[in-house]
Structures are given as structure tokens and as C-alpha cells.
Coordinates of C-alpha atoms in Angstrom, one line a residue:
M1 CA 97.2 142.6 130.0
T2 CA 99.3 141.5 127.0
D3 CA 98.7 141.0 123.3
N4 CA 100.5 139.7 120.3
N5 CA 100.8 143.0 118.4
E6 CA 104.5 143.3 118.8
Q7 CA 105.1 139.7 117.8
R8 CA 102.8 140.2 114.7
R9 CA 104.8 143.3 113.7
R10 CA 108.1 141.3 113.9
N11 CA 106.7 138.4 112.0
A12 CA 105.6 140.7 109.2
S13 CA 109.1 142.2 108.7
R14 CA 111.4 139.2 109.5
T15 CA 113.4 137.4 106.9
S16 CA 112.5 133.7 106.6
G17 CA 115.2 131.2 107.4
S18 CA 113.9 128.8 104.8
T19 CA 112.3 128.7 101.3
T20 CA 109.9 126.3 99.7
A21 CA 110.4 125.9 96.0
T22 CA 107.4 125.3 93.8
G23 CA 108.9 123.4 90.9
L24 CA 110.2 119.9 90.4
L25 CA 113.3 118.6 92.0
K26 CA 116.2 117.5 89.8
V27 CA 119.4 116.1 91.3
V28 CA 122.7 116.9 89.6
S29 CA 125.1 114.1 90.4
P30 CA 127.2 111.5 88.6
D31 CA 125.2 108.9 90.6
V32 CA 121.9 110.0 89.1
K33 CA 120.7 109.8 85.5
Y34 CA 117.4 111.1 84.2
E35 CA 116.2 109.4 81.0
A36 CA 113.0 109.5 79.1
D37 CA 111.5 106.4 80.7
F38 CA 113.5 105.9 84.0
I39 CA 115.3 107.7 86.7
Y40 CA 118.5 105.8 87.7
A41 CA 120.2 106.3 91.0
S42 CA 123.1 104.7 92.7
Y43 CA 122.8 104.8 96.4
P44 CA 125.4 103.7 99.0
Y45 CA 123.3 102.3 101.9
R46 CA 125.1 102.5 105.2
T47 CA 123.8 100.7 108.2
V48 CA 125.2 99.0 111.4
N49 CA 125.3 95.4 112.4
A50 CA 125.2 95.1 116.1
V51 CA 125.8 92.2 118.4
V52 CA 125.2 92.1 122.2
Q53 CA 128.0 90.1 123.8
E54 CA 127.8 87.9 126.9
D55 CA 129.2 90.7 129.2
G56 CA 126.5 93.1 128.0
D57 CA 128.7 95.2 125.8
V58 CA 127.7 95.8 122.2
R59 CA 129.9 95.3 119.2
A60 CA 128.8 97.6 116.3
E61 CA 130.1 97.2 112.8
P62 CA 129.3 99.7 110.1
V63 CA 128.5 98.1 106.7
E64 CA 127.8 99.5 103.3
R65 CA 125.9 98.1 100.3
L66 CA 125.6 99.8 96.9
Y67 CA 121.9 99.9 95.7
H68 CA 120.9 100.8 92.2
F69 CA 117.4 102.1 91.9
R70 CA 115.4 102.4 88.6
T71 CA 112.1 104.3 88.9
A72 CA 109.7 104.5 85.9
V73 CA 109.1 108.1 85.2
R74 CA 105.5 108.1 84.0
P75 CA 102.7 107.7 86.5
R76 CA 100.0 105.4 85.1
K77 CA 96.3 106.3 84.8
L78 CA 95.2 105.2 88.2
G79 CA 91.9 103.7 89.4
L80 CA 91.0 103.5 93.1
M81 CA 88.4 101.0 94.1
Q82 CA 87.2 101.3 97.7
V83 CA 85.5 98.5 99.6
G84 CA 82.9 100.6 101.5
W85 CA 82.6 103.3 98.8
G86 CA 79.3 104.4 100.1
G87 CA 80.5 104.9 103.7
N88 CA 81.7 108.0 105.4
N89 CA 85.3 107.5 104.2
G90 CA 84.4 106.6 100.7
T91 CA 82.0 109.5 100.1
T92 CA 84.4 112.0 101.7
V93 CA 87.3 110.9 99.4
T94 CA 85.0 111.1 96.4
A95 CA 83.6 114.5 97.4
A96 CA 87.1 115.9 97.8
V97 CA 88.3 114.7 94.4
V98 CA 85.2 116.0 92.6
A99 CA 85.3 119.3 94.4
N100 CA 89.0 119.8 93.4
Q101 CA 88.3 118.6 89.9
Q102 CA 85.4 121.0 89.4
N103 CA 87.0 123.8 91.6
I104 CA 83.8 124.0 93.7
T105 CA 83.8 126.6 96.4
W106 CA 81.4 126.7 99.3
E107 CA 80.1 129.1 102.0
T108 CA 80.0 128.7 105.7
R109 CA 79.0 131.4 108.3
A110 CA 82.7 132.3 108.6
Q111 CA 83.9 132.5 105.0
Q112 CA 84.1 131.2 101.5
H113 CA 86.2 128.0 101.2
L114 CA 88.4 126.7 98.4
P115 CA 88.9 122.9 97.7
N116 CA 92.2 121.5 98.8
Y117 CA 94.0 118.3 99.8
N118 CA 95.2 119.4 103.2
G119 CA 96.2 116.6 105.5
S120 CA 97.9 114.7 102.7
L121 CA 101.6 114.1 102.8
T122 CA 102.0 113.9 99.1
Q123 CA 100.0 117.0 98.4
A124 CA 100.4 119.3 101.4
S125 CA 103.8 118.5 103.0
T126 CA 107.3 119.4 102.2
M127 CA 110.8 117.9 102.4
R128 CA 114.1 119.6 103.1
V129 CA 116.6 118.9 100.3
G130 CA 119.6 121.1 101.4
F131 CA 120.5 124.8 102.0
D132 CA 121.5 127.6 99.6
A133 CA 124.4 130.0 99.6
Q134 CA 122.8 132.2 102.2
G135 CA 122.4 129.3 104.6
R136 CA 118.6 129.1 104.2
D137 CA 117.0 125.6 104.2
I138 CA 115.4 124.7 100.9
F139 CA 112.2 122.7 101.0
V140 CA 110.3 121.2 98.1
P141 CA 106.7 119.7 98.1
M142 CA 106.9 116.0 98.6
K143 CA 105.1 115.4 95.3
S144 CA 107.9 117.2 93.4
V145 CA 110.6 114.7 94.4
L146 CA 109.4 112.1 92.0
P147 CA 106.6 112.0 89.4
M148 CA 103.4 111.0 91.2
V149 CA 99.8 110.6 90.2
E150 CA 97.7 113.8 90.7
P151 CA 94.7 113.1 92.9
N152 CA 92.4 114.9 90.4
D153 CA 93.4 112.3 87.9
I154 CA 92.4 109.3 90.0
V155 CA 89.3 107.4 88.8
L156 CA 87.0 106.3 91.7
G157 CA 84.8 103.3 92.1
G158 CA 84.1 100.4 94.5
W159 CA 81.6 98.3 96.3
D160 CA 79.2 98.8 99.3
I161 CA 76.5 96.7 101.0
S162 CA 74.3 99.8 100.8
G163 CA 72.8 100.7 97.4
C164 CA 72.5 104.4 98.0
N165 CA 74.0 106.6 95.4
L166 CA 77.0 108.6 96.6
A167 CA 75.2 111.9 96.9
D168 CA 72.6 110.4 99.2
A169 CA 75.3 108.5 101.1
M170 CA 77.3 111.8 101.5
D171 CA 74.2 113.5 102.9
K172 CA 73.7 110.7 105.4
A173 CA 77.3 110.9 106.5
K174 CA 77.0 114.6 107.3
V175 CA 80.8 115.1 107.2
L176 CA 80.9 118.0 104.8
E177 CA 79.1 121.4 104.9
P178 CA 75.5 121.5 103.5
D179 CA 76.4 124.1 100.8
L180 CA 79.3 122.0 99.5
R181 CA 77.1 118.8 99.5
S182 CA 74.4 120.6 97.5
K183 CA 76.9 121.7 94.9
L184 CA 78.5 118.2 94.7
R185 CA 75.1 116.4 94.3
P186 CA 74.8 116.7 90.5
F187 CA 78.3 115.1 90.1
M188 CA 77.7 112.3 92.6
E189 CA 74.1 111.2 92.3
D190 CA 74.9 108.9 89.4
M191 CA 77.7 107.2 91.2
V192 CA 76.3 103.9 92.6
P193 CA 78.5 101.2 94.4
L194 CA 78.8 97.7 92.9
R195 CA 77.1 94.9 94.8
A196 CA 79.2 93.7 97.7
A197 CA 80.3 90.4 99.0
F198 CA 78.5 89.8 102.3
D199 CA 78.7 87.4 105.2
Q200 CA 76.5 88.3 108.2
Q201 CA 78.7 86.4 110.7
F202 CA 81.6 88.8 110.0
I203 CA 79.8 92.1 110.8
A204 CA 77.6 93.4 113.6
K205 CA 73.9 92.6 113.4
N206 CA 73.1 96.3 113.5
Q207 CA 74.5 96.5 109.9
Q208 CA 71.9 94.2 108.5
P209 CA 69.4 97.0 107.5
R210 CA 72.1 98.6 105.3
A211 CA 72.7 95.4 103.4
T212 CA 70.5 96.1 100.4
N213 CA 73.2 95.9 97.7
I214 CA 74.8 92.5 98.1
L215 CA 75.8 89.7 95.7
S216 CA 72.9 87.3 95.1
T217 CA 75.1 84.2 95.8
S218 CA 76.5 83.2 99.2
D219 CA 78.9 80.8 97.5
K220 CA 82.4 82.3 98.2
G221 CA 83.9 80.8 95.1
E222 CA 81.3 82.5 93.0
Q223 CA 81.6 85.8 95.0
L224 CA 85.4 85.7 94.3
E225 CA 84.8 85.3 90.5
Q226 CA 82.3 88.2 90.5
L227 CA 84.7 90.5 92.4
R228 CA 87.5 89.7 89.9
K229 CA 85.1 90.4 87.1
D230 CA 84.2 93.8 88.7
I231 CA 87.8 94.7 88.8
R232 CA 88.4 93.8 85.2
N233 CA 85.3 95.7 84.0
F234 CA 86.3 98.8 86.0
K235 CA 89.8 98.7 84.6
S236 CA 88.7 98.2 81.0
T237 CA 85.6 100.5 80.9
K238 CA 87.5 103.4 82.5
E239 CA 90.6 102.7 80.3
L240 CA 92.9 102.4 83.4
E241 CA 96.5 101.2 83.5
Y242 CA 96.7 100.4 87.2
V243 CA 94.1 99.8 90.0
V244 CA 94.6 99.9 93.7
I245 CA 92.0 98.5 96.0
I246 CA 91.5 99.8 99.6
W247 CA 89.3 98.5 102.3
T248 CA 87.7 101.7 103.7
G249 CA 84.6 100.0 105.3
N250 CA 83.7 98.9 108.8
S251 CA 85.7 96.5 110.8
E252 CA 85.0 92.8 110.6
R253 CA 85.5 90.3 113.4
Y254 CA 88.7 88.3 113.3
A255 CA 88.7 85.2 111.1
T256 CA 89.9 82.1 112.8
E257 CA 93.3 81.0 111.4
I258 CA 93.1 77.2 110.9
T259 CA 95.7 74.8 109.7
G260 CA 94.6 73.4 106.4
V261 CA 92.2 76.2 105.7
N262 CA 93.9 79.6 105.4
D263 CA 97.5 78.8 106.4
T264 CA 98.8 78.5 102.8
A265 CA 97.8 80.0 99.4
S266 CA 96.8 76.6 98.1
N267 CA 94.7 75.8 101.2
L268 CA 93.0 79.2 101.1
M269 CA 92.0 78.8 97.5
T270 CA 90.5 75.4 98.3
A271 CA 88.7 76.9 101.3
I272 CA 87.2 79.6 99.0
K273 CA 86.0 77.0 96.5
E274 CA 84.4 75.0 99.4
S275 CA 82.9 78.2 100.8
H276 CA 84.5 77.7 104.2
Q277 CA 82.9 79.7 107.0
E278 CA 86.2 81.2 108.1
V279 CA 86.9 82.9 104.8
S280 CA 85.9 86.6 105.4
P281 CA 84.6 89.0 102.8
S282 CA 87.7 91.2 103.3
T283 CA 89.9 88.2 102.4
L284 CA 87.8 87.5 99.3
Y285 CA 88.3 91.1 98.1
C286 CA 92.0 90.8 98.8
V287 CA 92.4 87.5 97.0
A288 CA 90.4 89.0 94.0
A289 CA 92.8 91.9 94.0
I290 CA 95.9 89.8 94.1
L291 CA 94.7 87.5 91.4
E292 CA 94.0 90.5 89.2
G293 CA 97.4 92.0 89.9
C294 CA 96.1 94.9 92.0
P295 CA 97.7 96.0 95.3
Y296 CA 95.4 95.8 98.3
V297 CA 95.4 98.1 101.4
N298 CA 93.6 97.0 104.6
G299 CA 92.3 100.1 106.3
S300 CA 90.6 98.2 109.2
P301 CA 92.0 96.1 112.0
Q302 CA 90.6 92.6 111.0
N303 CA 93.1 89.9 110.0
T304 CA 92.4 90.1 106.3
F305 CA 96.0 89.1 105.6
V306 CA 95.9 85.5 106.9
P307 CA 99.0 83.5 106.2
G308 CA 97.6 82.1 102.9
V309 CA 96.9 85.7 101.6
V310 CA 100.5 86.8 102.5
E311 CA 101.9 83.7 100.6
L312 CA 99.6 84.4 97.6
A313 CA 100.8 88.0 97.4
R314 CA 104.4 86.9 97.4
E315 CA 103.8 84.2 94.8
R316 CA 102.0 86.7 92.5
N317 CA 104.4 89.6 93.4
V318 CA 101.5 91.9 94.3
M319 CA 101.9 94.6 97.0
I320 CA 99.8 94.5 100.2
C321 CA 99.6 97.1 103.0
G322 CA 97.9 97.3 106.4
D323 CA 96.5 97.1 109.0
D324 CA 94.1 99.8 110.2
F325 CA 94.3 103.5 109.3
K326 CA 96.2 105.6 111.8
S327 CA 94.5 108.9 111.6
G328 CA 93.7 110.7 114.8
Q329 CA 94.3 109.9 118.4
T330 CA 96.5 106.9 117.7
K331 CA 98.8 109.0 115.5
M332 CA 99.0 111.6 118.3
K333 CA 99.7 108.8 120.8
S334 CA 102.6 107.5 118.7
V335 CA 104.1 111.0 118.8
L336 CA 103.6 111.8 122.5
V337 CA 104.8 108.4 123.8
D338 CA 107.9 108.6 121.6
Y339 CA 108.6 112.1 122.9
L340 CA 108.1 111.2 126.6
I341 CA 110.1 107.9 126.5
G342 CA 112.7 109.5 124.3
C343 CA 113.2 112.2 126.9
G344 CA 113.7 109.7 129.6
F345 CA 110.2 109.8 131.2
K346 CA 108.7 106.5 132.3
I347 CA 105.1 106.5 131.3
K348 CA 103.2 104.5 133.9
T349 CA 99.6 104.9 132.7
M350 CA 97.9 105.9 129.5
V351 CA 94.1 106.3 129.4
T352 CA 92.6 107.3 126.1
Y353 CA 88.9 107.9 125.6
N354 CA 87.1 108.4 122.2
H355 CA 83.5 109.1 121.5
L356 CA 81.7 109.7 118.2
G357 CA 78.6 108.7 116.4
N358 CA 79.3 107.5 112.9
N359 CA 78.4 104.1 111.4
D360 CA 81.8 102.6 112.0
M361 CA 81.5 103.4 115.7
Y362 CA 77.9 102.0 115.7
Q363 CA 79.3 98.7 114.4
L364 CA 81.9 98.7 117.2
T365 CA 79.1 98.6 119.8
D366 CA 79.1 94.9 119.1
E367 CA 81.7 93.5 121.5
V368 CA 83.0 90.9 119.0
M369 CA 83.6 93.6 116.4
W370 CA 85.3 95.8 119.0
K371 CA 88.1 93.3 119.7
P372 CA 90.2 93.9 116.6
K373 CA 90.0 97.7 117.0
S374 CA 90.9 97.4 120.7
A375 CA 93.9 95.3 119.8
S376 CA 95.2 97.7 117.1
K377 CA 94.8 100.8 119.3
S378 CA 96.5 99.1 122.3
R379 CA 99.6 97.7 120.4
V380 CA 100.6 100.9 118.7
V381 CA 103.3 101.8 121.4
E382 CA 104.9 98.4 121.9
D383 CA 108.0 99.1 119.8
I384 CA 108.6 102.4 121.6
V385 CA 108.4 100.8 125.0
D386 CA 110.7 98.0 123.8
S387 CA 113.3 100.5 122.6
N388 CA 114.1 101.7 126.2
G389 CA 115.3 98.8 128.3
V390 CA 116.7 101.4 130.8
L391 CA 113.2 102.5 131.8
Y392 CA 111.3 99.3 131.1
K393 CA 112.8 96.0 132.2
G394 CA 110.9 93.1 130.8
N395 CA 107.3 92.3 129.8
E396 CA 106.0 92.7 133.3
D397 CA 107.3 96.3 133.5
S398 CA 105.2 98.1 130.9
I399 CA 102.6 100.9 130.5
D400 CA 99.1 100.4 132.0
H401 CA 97.3 101.2 128.8
I402 CA 93.5 101.6 128.8
V403 CA 91.4 102.3 125.7
V404 CA 87.8 103.4 126.0
V405 CA 85.5 104.0 123.0
K406 CA 81.9 105.1 123.2
Y407 CA 79.1 105.5 120.6
V408 CA 77.3 108.9 120.9
P409 CA 74.9 109.2 117.9
F410 CA 74.3 112.9 118.2
L411 CA 78.0 113.7 117.3
G412 CA 78.0 111.8 114.0
D413 CA 81.4 111.9 112.4
S414 CA 82.7 114.5 114.8
K415 CA 85.1 112.6 117.0
R416 CA 86.2 113.8 120.5
D417 CA 89.0 112.2 122.4
V418 CA 90.6 112.9 125.7
S419 CA 94.0 111.3 126.6
E420 CA 95.8 111.3 129.9
Y421 CA 99.5 110.3 130.3
T422 CA 101.1 110.0 133.7
S423 CA 104.9 109.5 133.8
E424 CA 107.6 109.2 136.4
G425 CA 110.3 111.8 135.9
F426 CA 113.3 112.9 137.9
M427 CA 113.4 111.2 141.3
D428 CA 110.0 109.7 140.5
G429 CA 108.2 113.0 140.4
H430 CA 105.0 112.6 138.5
Y431 CA 104.5 114.4 135.1
T432 CA 100.9 114.3 133.8
T433 CA 99.8 115.4 130.3
I434 CA 96.1 115.7 129.4
M435 CA 95.0 116.4 125.8
H436 CA 91.7 117.0 124.2
N437 CA 91.1 116.7 120.4
E438 CA 88.0 117.3 118.2
C439 CA 88.0 116.3 114.6
L440 CA 86.0 114.9 111.7
D441 CA 87.0 111.3 111.6
S442 CA 86.5 110.8 107.9
A443 CA 88.1 114.1 107.0
L444 CA 91.3 112.7 108.7
C445 CA 91.0 109.4 106.9
A446 CA 90.3 110.7 103.4
P447 CA 93.7 112.2 102.7
L448 CA 95.3 109.0 104.0
I449 CA 93.4 106.9 101.5
L450 CA 94.5 109.2 98.6
D451 CA 98.1 109.1 99.8
L452 CA 98.1 105.3 100.0
A453 CA 96.8 104.9 96.5
I454 CA 99.4 107.4 95.2
F455 CA 102.3 105.9 97.1
V456 CA 101.4 102.4 96.2
E457 CA 101.4 103.3 92.5
L458 CA 104.7 105.1 92.8
F459 CA 106.5 102.3 94.7
S460 CA 105.2 99.7 92.2
R461 CA 107.3 101.6 89.6
V462 CA 110.4 101.2 91.6
Q463 CA 113.0 98.4 90.9
Y464 CA 116.3 97.9 92.6
A465 CA 119.5 95.8 92.4
V466 CA 122.3 95.3 94.9
E467 CA 125.8 95.4 93.5
E468 CA 127.9 92.5 94.8
G469 CA 131.7 92.4 94.4
D470 CA 133.2 93.2 91.0
A471 CA 130.3 91.5 89.1
G472 CA 128.9 94.9 88.2
L473 CA 125.2 95.5 87.4
R474 CA 123.1 93.5 85.0
K475 CA 119.7 94.7 83.9
D476 CA 118.2 91.3 84.6
K477 CA 119.2 91.8 88.3
Y478 CA 116.5 94.4 88.9
S479 CA 113.5 93.3 90.9
G480 CA 110.5 95.0 92.5
M481 CA 110.2 96.0 96.1
E482 CA 109.1 93.6 98.9
T483 CA 105.4 92.9 98.6
A484 CA 104.6 93.9 102.2
L485 CA 104.9 97.7 102.0
S486 CA 106.2 98.5 105.4
V487 CA 107.5 101.8 104.2
L488 CA 103.8 103.0 104.5
G489 CA 103.6 102.2 108.2
F490 CA 103.1 105.9 108.8
Y491 CA 99.5 105.4 107.8
M492 CA 98.8 102.2 109.8
K493 CA 98.2 101.4 113.5
I494 CA 99.8 97.9 113.0
P495 CA 102.1 98.1 110.0
R496 CA 102.4 95.0 107.8
V497 CA 106.1 94.1 107.6
P498 CA 108.2 91.6 105.6
P499 CA 109.5 88.5 107.4
G500 CA 112.1 89.4 110.0
E501 CA 111.5 93.2 110.0
P502 CA 110.5 94.7 113.3
I503 CA 107.3 96.7 113.5
V504 CA 108.0 100.4 113.9
S505 CA 105.2 102.6 115.3
A506 CA 107.0 105.8 116.3
L507 CA 105.6 108.4 113.9
G508 CA 108.9 110.3 113.4
R509 CA 110.7 107.2 112.3
Q510 CA 107.9 106.2 110.0
K511 CA 107.8 109.6 108.3
A512 CA 111.6 109.6 108.0
C513 CA 111.4 106.2 106.3
I514 CA 109.2 107.6 103.6
E515 CA 111.2 110.7 103.1
N516 CA 114.6 108.9 103.1
L517 CA 113.3 106.3 100.6
L518 CA 112.2 109.1 98.2
R519 CA 115.6 110.7 98.7
A520 CA 117.4 107.4 97.9
L521 CA 115.4 107.0 94.7
V522 CA 116.9 110.2 93.4
G523 CA 120.4 109.6 94.8
L524 CA 120.2 112.0 97.8
P525 CA 121.7 110.9 101.2
P526 CA 119.3 110.4 104.1
E527 CA 118.4 113.5 106.1
N528 CA 120.6 113.4 109.2
N529 CA 120.0 116.9 110.6
L530 CA 123.7 117.2 111.6
L531 CA 124.5 120.4 109.6
L532 CA 128.2 119.8 110.2
E533 CA 129.0 122.5 107.7
R534 CA 127.9 125.0 110.4
K535 CA 128.8 123.1 113.6
C536 CA 132.2 122.1 112.4
P537 CA 133.0 124.4 109.5
F538 CA 135.1 123.2 106.6

């Protein structure tokens, strides 16, 4: 019989090999300048141009470009409008913010709990910035690298097809503990969602009983104008400087993409005026956001971003981000598949099984509504498979990937998943991994929603210029980042990318992308984990 007493004793007395600082990061470098309004950073971006030649050899040419970043220092007063504010995700986000604002504690059978933002990259993760004279790694909270909006300062609002106040909606969702819900009720019972755009053909019939809070008109042009008015009113009455809109509601069916209807920005606007049947409510919200200069995040798998929407966002220089929150099993899948294939194991079969009983899952019992979700869950490993042409030789040689999802009402928001991965290892020996997870679905999504709003606001303050030749740098050369925020692919099952950029789903690469961009904005080199100072001492 063994126990951990000896290990516990050692842990209590050992010296940590790293330190996490609590203050703000300030980079001391001739390439970085902190001013009252902006942080300026010059950043030599090094990459590699590679060409596969006819004989199969690869010619690799390192290239360097000098980027100049200018990041506005002051975070703006931020409003977050959620489409589906009265759902499980929306009420959980709101409850967390209110609990943190009011410092509400609550009791369970086990202990007293304190409010927090665990699960959030911006609030609960750290980044390594270097090491000190003793050789210890120095970490800082991610939110201390650059000025970011504090979640407690975010003003919340939004729409929902249900007219329940958020206290009643929170009780229906049953995500949070009863003691916490009762303490939150006085703060949330006066919060009522705005009337929502609604089109029965885009959601499951089983959602019809919830649709008690919808716009009185079915004319999509009139709906668009009302949504725009809602955004303007929210911004003005709450005295906000910036508003981000996030779809946190149920999945819609796919809209049919039709030439002459939603293929260009102009055609899409005409289709909305004509109330075309293939203009979805989610696209209406997105167009309203873009026309009001508000970034839009699509947290579900439907094709909100039809070509006309993408063109409109680029014309108006408004950021968009999607598609479909990556929160639980899919995030784990993108880690495990990357690990196995990266270690040279050839995954032959993946069978993943989910069951839970919240309203989003109830909606997916409709086979038409299930198709977008199935597609987004299935596609999340494509780039990882494509990265290894040694193991996988062509489209016919891929993973047999099965996704099963079941609605179990008794479980509510408590999601269970079982995953089985069978690979061929050395000399085709089989290697099988089976994993079981249990989580609260909306408690995983809520910190993602807050992070997305915070990061979108931050990246909208970033401008860049690329120095070319001896021309130097002119202030009028600065421009904003690409409107498709692929840097936030960490949060999405199918990341929206700019034209020509490959989709990356491997979670490690996605997180490194966020961290290295933050480093670049303050003039730090990318994290390479070489530690040559130790391996090859100076």
C-alpha cells in the first residue's frame, strides 16, 4: 500500500523553478516606446518561403519583414450584446460578471466558494516572458502584457426569443448552484432581453414555444433596421464607446448560398430589402452589427458569414470571428490528435460520443439543425491530418471519424462525453486511448465569450505598417488588422480565416499564435522554447 505523504512533504519544501509576477509587463528595448496614447513596437518578422521541387526536394528560403505596431493604450468602455442572452450561455456569462462585480460568495455541501473567471485565457492564464538571473522562468498573467478591458467593467445586453427575465432564465438553465442563483436574483430579475429577429424555418420546431419575445414584423428589411436601432440605443443609453456582438444562441440550419442573393454585399442588401427566404436571422444580426461598426462573433456552426457578409465586413473594415465555439470535447480532440499524429502514430478510428440535456441539444434533435454541428465537429482535425503526408497519403487515406450526440433531458447542462482513439504504432501495433469527461457545457462556454469580447476590443486598437526599402515609416501607412480574426481560432471549431490563409485547428499552434502576437505588439520575439543559453552556453 502506498500514499503520497512523501511527495507532499517534498512539494511543501521545494524551491519553485518559476515565478509568476503580479504586476504589469513593461518591455525595455530601443524597439519599443511607451507613450501616453500608444505603445509602439518594431518587430522583425522572420518566416520561411518553401517550394516543393519536381524531384520532391524542398527549397526553403528564410525571409524577414520589419513590422511596426501601434497599439492604443486605453481600453474603451465595452458593451457586449449577446444574441441568445436568455439562454444557458448568456445567463451564465451574466451571472459570473454580476457575481464578480458584487463579490457574491455561495455555499455548497463541500465549501464556501468565491467568484472567479477560471477557464479564461485573459484572466486565468499566464505567459512566459523570459528568465531571471537565477535561471527561473518568469511568467506574467496574459492580461498584464497589454491593457485589456476588465470583465467586471463590461456592460451586458442582448436579444432572445424568450421574454423571461434573466433571473428566471438562469433558474431554468440550472447551470449554477441554487445558493448562488438566489443571491444573484435581485441583480438579474430586472434584466430582460430585447425582442429578437425570428424565422421559424431556420430553427427546430421544438423551439416554437419559447418564441414569446420576437419582433412584430416578419419583413427582414424592417427587422434589420430595428436591430440597428437596438444597437445604437444600447450604446447611447449605456454611454459605451465600443460594442461587440456575439451569437451565443442555438444553431440554425444552413442558409442556401445563391448567386445573386447572398454572394455579394450589394446582392445581400437587396435580398434583405426583398425579405428573401434564404436570409437567416443570424445573418441579419451580423449585417446590423457591421453597419453599426460593431465586430460580430459567430458562436454556432451555421453559415452566418455568407460571401456577401464577408465582403460587407471588408468594405466597412469591421472585424468578424467564427465559427462555432470550441469548448469541451472538440478542444480535447484537437490536442489529442495533434499529440498522436505528432508522435508518429497513425490514428485509424475516432469515435466520440456526447450526451446532455440542455436546450441547445434539444434543438439538435432536429436532423436538419444537427447537420451544421456535425460538420463543425467532424472537420476540426483536417489540418492536423493534412500536416503528415508520411502517415496519411491522400484523401482516401484518412481517419474514420464518427461523431454521436444524444439528448438526455435529465442531465440538463451537465455534458458527458466518451472518446475512443485507435492508432497504428510501431510495426502496426494498436494503441487505443479511451477518455471520459464530465462538465457543465455553459460553464465552459462562458469564459470563452468574455475572452472573445476582450480580445476583439484589444485587436481593434492595433494598427500596423510594414517597412519597405529605404522609404521609412509614414504615419499614414498604418492600417488595422485583417477583418477576419483568425488569431482567435483557439476559440472556434472552424476558424474564419482571411483569403489564402490555411485553417489551423491544432490547439497548441492556435494558443501560440495568440501569445506570440501579444509578444510582437510589445516588441518581444516569439517564444521558441530553445533556451540556447543553457543548451549551448555563451
